[in-house]
Tab-separated table of C-alpha atoms in Angstrom:
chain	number	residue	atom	x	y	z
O	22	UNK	CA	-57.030	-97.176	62.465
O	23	UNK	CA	-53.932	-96.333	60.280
O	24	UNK	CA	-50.896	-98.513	59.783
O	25	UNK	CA	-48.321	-98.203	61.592
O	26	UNK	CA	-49.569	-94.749	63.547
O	27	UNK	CA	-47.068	-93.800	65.856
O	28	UNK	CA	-45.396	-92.677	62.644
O	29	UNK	CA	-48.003	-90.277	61.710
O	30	UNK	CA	-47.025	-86.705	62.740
O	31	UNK	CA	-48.782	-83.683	61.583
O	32	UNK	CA	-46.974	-80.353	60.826
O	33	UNK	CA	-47.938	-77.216	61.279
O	34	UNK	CA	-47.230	-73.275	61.505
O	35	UNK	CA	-46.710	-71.454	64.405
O	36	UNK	CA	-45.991	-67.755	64.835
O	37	UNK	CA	-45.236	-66.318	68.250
O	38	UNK	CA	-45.688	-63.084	69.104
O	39	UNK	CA	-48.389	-62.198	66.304
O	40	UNK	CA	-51.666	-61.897	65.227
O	41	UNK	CA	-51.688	-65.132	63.733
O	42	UNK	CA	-53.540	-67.995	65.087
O	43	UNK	CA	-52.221	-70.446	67.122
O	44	UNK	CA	-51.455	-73.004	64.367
O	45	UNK	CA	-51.767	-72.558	60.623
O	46	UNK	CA	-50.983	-74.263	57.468
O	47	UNK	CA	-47.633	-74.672	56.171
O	48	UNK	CA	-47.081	-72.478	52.671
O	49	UNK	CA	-47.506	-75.248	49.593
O	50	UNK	CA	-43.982	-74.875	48.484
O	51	UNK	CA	-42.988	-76.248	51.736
O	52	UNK	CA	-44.907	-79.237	50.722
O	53	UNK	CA	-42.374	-79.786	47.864
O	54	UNK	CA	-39.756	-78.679	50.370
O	55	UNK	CA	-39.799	-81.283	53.006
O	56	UNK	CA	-40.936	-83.776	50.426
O	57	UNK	CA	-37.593	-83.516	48.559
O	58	UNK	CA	-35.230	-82.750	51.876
O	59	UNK	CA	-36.096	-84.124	54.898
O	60	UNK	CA	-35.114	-87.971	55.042
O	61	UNK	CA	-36.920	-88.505	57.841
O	62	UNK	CA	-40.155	-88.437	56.337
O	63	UNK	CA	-41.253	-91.200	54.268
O	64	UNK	CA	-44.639	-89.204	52.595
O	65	UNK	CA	-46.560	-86.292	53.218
O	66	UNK	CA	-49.867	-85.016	52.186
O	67	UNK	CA	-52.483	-81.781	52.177
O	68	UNK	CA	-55.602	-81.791	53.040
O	69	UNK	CA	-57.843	-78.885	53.969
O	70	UNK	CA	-61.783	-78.879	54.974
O	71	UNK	CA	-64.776	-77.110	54.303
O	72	UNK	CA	-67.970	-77.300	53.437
O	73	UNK	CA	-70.215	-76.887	50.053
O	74	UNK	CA	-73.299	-77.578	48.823
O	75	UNK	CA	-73.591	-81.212	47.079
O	76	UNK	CA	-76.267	-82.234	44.764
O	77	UNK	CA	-76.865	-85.958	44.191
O	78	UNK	CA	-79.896	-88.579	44.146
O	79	UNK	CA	-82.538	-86.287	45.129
O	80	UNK	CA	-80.545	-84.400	47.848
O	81	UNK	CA	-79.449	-81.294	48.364
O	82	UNK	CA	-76.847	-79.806	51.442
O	83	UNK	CA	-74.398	-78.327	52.911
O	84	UNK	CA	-71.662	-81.093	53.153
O	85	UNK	CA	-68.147	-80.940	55.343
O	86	UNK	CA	-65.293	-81.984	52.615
O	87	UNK	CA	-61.760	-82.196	52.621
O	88	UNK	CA	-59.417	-81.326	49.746
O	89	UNK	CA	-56.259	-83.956	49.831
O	90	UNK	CA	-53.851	-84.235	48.002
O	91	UNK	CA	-53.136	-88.140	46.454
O	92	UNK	CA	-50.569	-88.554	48.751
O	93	UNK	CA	-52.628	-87.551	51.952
O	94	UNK	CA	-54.520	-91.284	51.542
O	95	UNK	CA	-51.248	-92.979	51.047
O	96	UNK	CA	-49.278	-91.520	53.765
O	97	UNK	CA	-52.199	-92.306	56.039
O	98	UNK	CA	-52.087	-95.844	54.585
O	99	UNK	CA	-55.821	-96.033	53.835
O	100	UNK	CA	-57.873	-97.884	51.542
O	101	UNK	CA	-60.796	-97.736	49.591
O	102	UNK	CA	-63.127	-100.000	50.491
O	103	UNK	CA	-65.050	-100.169	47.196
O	104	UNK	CA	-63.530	-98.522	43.890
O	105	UNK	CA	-59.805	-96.536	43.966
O	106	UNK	CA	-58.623	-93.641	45.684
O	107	UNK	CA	-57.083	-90.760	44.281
O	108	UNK	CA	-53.558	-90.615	42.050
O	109	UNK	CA	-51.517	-88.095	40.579
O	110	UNK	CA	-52.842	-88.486	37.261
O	111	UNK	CA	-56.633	-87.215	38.343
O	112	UNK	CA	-57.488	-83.657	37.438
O	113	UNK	CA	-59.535	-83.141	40.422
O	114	UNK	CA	-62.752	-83.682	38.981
O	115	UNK	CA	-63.145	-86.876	41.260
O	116	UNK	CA	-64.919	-87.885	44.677
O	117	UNK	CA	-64.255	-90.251	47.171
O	118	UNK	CA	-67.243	-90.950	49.488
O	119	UNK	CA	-67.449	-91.211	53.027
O	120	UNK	CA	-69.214	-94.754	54.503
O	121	UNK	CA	-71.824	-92.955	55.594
O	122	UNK	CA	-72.755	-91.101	52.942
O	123	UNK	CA	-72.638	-94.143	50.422
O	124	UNK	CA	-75.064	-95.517	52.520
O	125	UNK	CA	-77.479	-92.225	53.126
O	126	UNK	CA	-77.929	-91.134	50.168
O	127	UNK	CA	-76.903	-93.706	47.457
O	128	UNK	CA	-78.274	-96.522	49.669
O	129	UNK	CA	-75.200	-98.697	49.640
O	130	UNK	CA	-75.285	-99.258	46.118
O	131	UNK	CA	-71.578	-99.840	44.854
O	132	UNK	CA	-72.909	-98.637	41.389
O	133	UNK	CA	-72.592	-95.116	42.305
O	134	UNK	CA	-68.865	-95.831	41.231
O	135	UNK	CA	-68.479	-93.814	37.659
O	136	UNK	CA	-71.466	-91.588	38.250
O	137	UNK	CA	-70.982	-88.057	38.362
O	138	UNK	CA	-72.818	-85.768	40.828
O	139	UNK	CA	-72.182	-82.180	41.912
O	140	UNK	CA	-69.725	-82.197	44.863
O	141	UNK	CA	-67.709	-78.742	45.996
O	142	UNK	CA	-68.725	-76.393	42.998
O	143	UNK	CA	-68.503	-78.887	40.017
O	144	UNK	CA	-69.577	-82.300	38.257
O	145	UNK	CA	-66.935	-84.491	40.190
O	146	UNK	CA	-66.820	-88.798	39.156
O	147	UNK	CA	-66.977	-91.212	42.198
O	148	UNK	CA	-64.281	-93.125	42.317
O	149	UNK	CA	-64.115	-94.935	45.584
O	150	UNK	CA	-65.738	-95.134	48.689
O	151	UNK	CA	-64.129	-95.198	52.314
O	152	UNK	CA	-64.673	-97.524	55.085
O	153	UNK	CA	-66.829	-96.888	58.111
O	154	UNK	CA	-63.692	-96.512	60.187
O	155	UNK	CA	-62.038	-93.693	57.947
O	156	UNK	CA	-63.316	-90.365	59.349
O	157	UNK	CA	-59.785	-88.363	58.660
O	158	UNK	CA	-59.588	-85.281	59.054
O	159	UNK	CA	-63.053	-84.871	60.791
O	160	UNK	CA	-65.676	-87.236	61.347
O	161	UNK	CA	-68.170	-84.907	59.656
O	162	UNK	CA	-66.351	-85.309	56.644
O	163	UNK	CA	-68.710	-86.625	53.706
O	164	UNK	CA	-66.082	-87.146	51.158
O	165	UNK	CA	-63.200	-85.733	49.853
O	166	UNK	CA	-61.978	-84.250	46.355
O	167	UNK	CA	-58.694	-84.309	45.132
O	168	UNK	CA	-56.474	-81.512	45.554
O	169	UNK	CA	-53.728	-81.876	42.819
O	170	UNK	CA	-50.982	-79.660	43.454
O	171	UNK	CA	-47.969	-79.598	40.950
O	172	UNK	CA	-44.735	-77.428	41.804
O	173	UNK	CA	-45.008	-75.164	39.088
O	174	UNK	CA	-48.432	-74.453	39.741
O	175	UNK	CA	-47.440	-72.746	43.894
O	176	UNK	CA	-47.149	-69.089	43.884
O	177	UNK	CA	-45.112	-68.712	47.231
O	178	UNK	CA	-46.049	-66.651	50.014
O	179	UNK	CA	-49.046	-67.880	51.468
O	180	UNK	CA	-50.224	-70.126	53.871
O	181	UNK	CA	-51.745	-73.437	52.403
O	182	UNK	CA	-53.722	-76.907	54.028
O	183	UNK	CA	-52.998	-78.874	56.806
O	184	UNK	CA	-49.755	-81.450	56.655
O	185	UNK	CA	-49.858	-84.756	57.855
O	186	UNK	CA	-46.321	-86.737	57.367
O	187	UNK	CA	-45.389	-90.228	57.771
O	188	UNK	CA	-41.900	-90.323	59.592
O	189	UNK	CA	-39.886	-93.210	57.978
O	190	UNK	CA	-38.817	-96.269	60.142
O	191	UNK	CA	-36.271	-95.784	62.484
O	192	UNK	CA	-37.001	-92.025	63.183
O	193	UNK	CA	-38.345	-90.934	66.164
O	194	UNK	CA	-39.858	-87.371	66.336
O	195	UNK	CA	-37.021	-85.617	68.231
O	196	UNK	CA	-34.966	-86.876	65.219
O	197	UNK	CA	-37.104	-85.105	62.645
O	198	UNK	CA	-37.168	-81.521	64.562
O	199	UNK	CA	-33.287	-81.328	63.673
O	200	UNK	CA	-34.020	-82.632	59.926
């Protein structure tokens, strides 16, 4: 249900011959790295998931999230369908909820919008709330935090989220390999 789809690609690590798994994460500084020098690729975002305990109107669980960066909502194309997603300016302190669990446990009330709640370890504001079609990365997702990532901020070395890129018109995936 994304715009313009078959230009989504995801990218991920591979290492042959070890004891890593299959796939993996790419390190964050690649992030910043194919960002700034692959043409081919019109955006990119991170996003990881998990799970955490959330606290909010009475209920208490364990809750699949996903940590994305700003640009992981734009790249997909997605929209909020009540409030604002994500931008670069947020601290991370924010929450965007899942259709389903706007209407679970805050009863489809679009008031819920500016309320804070405990969501993946701290007091996090809703900000926006998805459509019943978005269920990316995981349709178990509940909602998703923001992940802000700045380049001075990435110690290199390790291996970081997920990747999912949008290729930019007129390149095909073969093209983007050589890039």
């Amino acid at each position: 249900p994304y715009p313009h789809a078959e230009r989504l690609v995801h990218i991920g690590g591979t290492a042959p011959g070890t004891d890593q798994p299959d796939e993996f994460g790419v390190p964050d500084e690649l992030y910043f790295e194919y960002h700034e020098s692959v043409p081919g690729l019109e955006d990119l975002g991170l996003y990881g998931v998990g799970s955490s305990t959330t606290r909010a109107e009475g209920h208490v669980d364990q809750l699949f999230l996903s940590q994305a960066t700003p640009s992981f909502f734009t790249t997909l194309g997605a929209q909020a369908l009540h409030g604002r997603l994500p931008n670069d300016k947020d601290d991370g302190a924010v929450v965007v909820l899942s259709h389903w669990l706007w209407q679970s446990w805050f009863s489809s009330d679009e008031k819920v919008i500016g309320r804070s709640y405990y969501f993946a370890g701290q007091t996090r504001s809703v900000i926006g709330i998805m459509p019943p079609e978005f269920r990316f990365p995981d349709e178990r997702v509940a909602f998703w935090v923001a992940l802000p990532l700045r380049a001075a901020q990435v110690t290199p070395g390790g291996f970081g989220p997920r990747v999912i890129a949008r290729m930019a018109q007129g390149t095909d995936r073969a093209g983007l390999i050589g890039q």
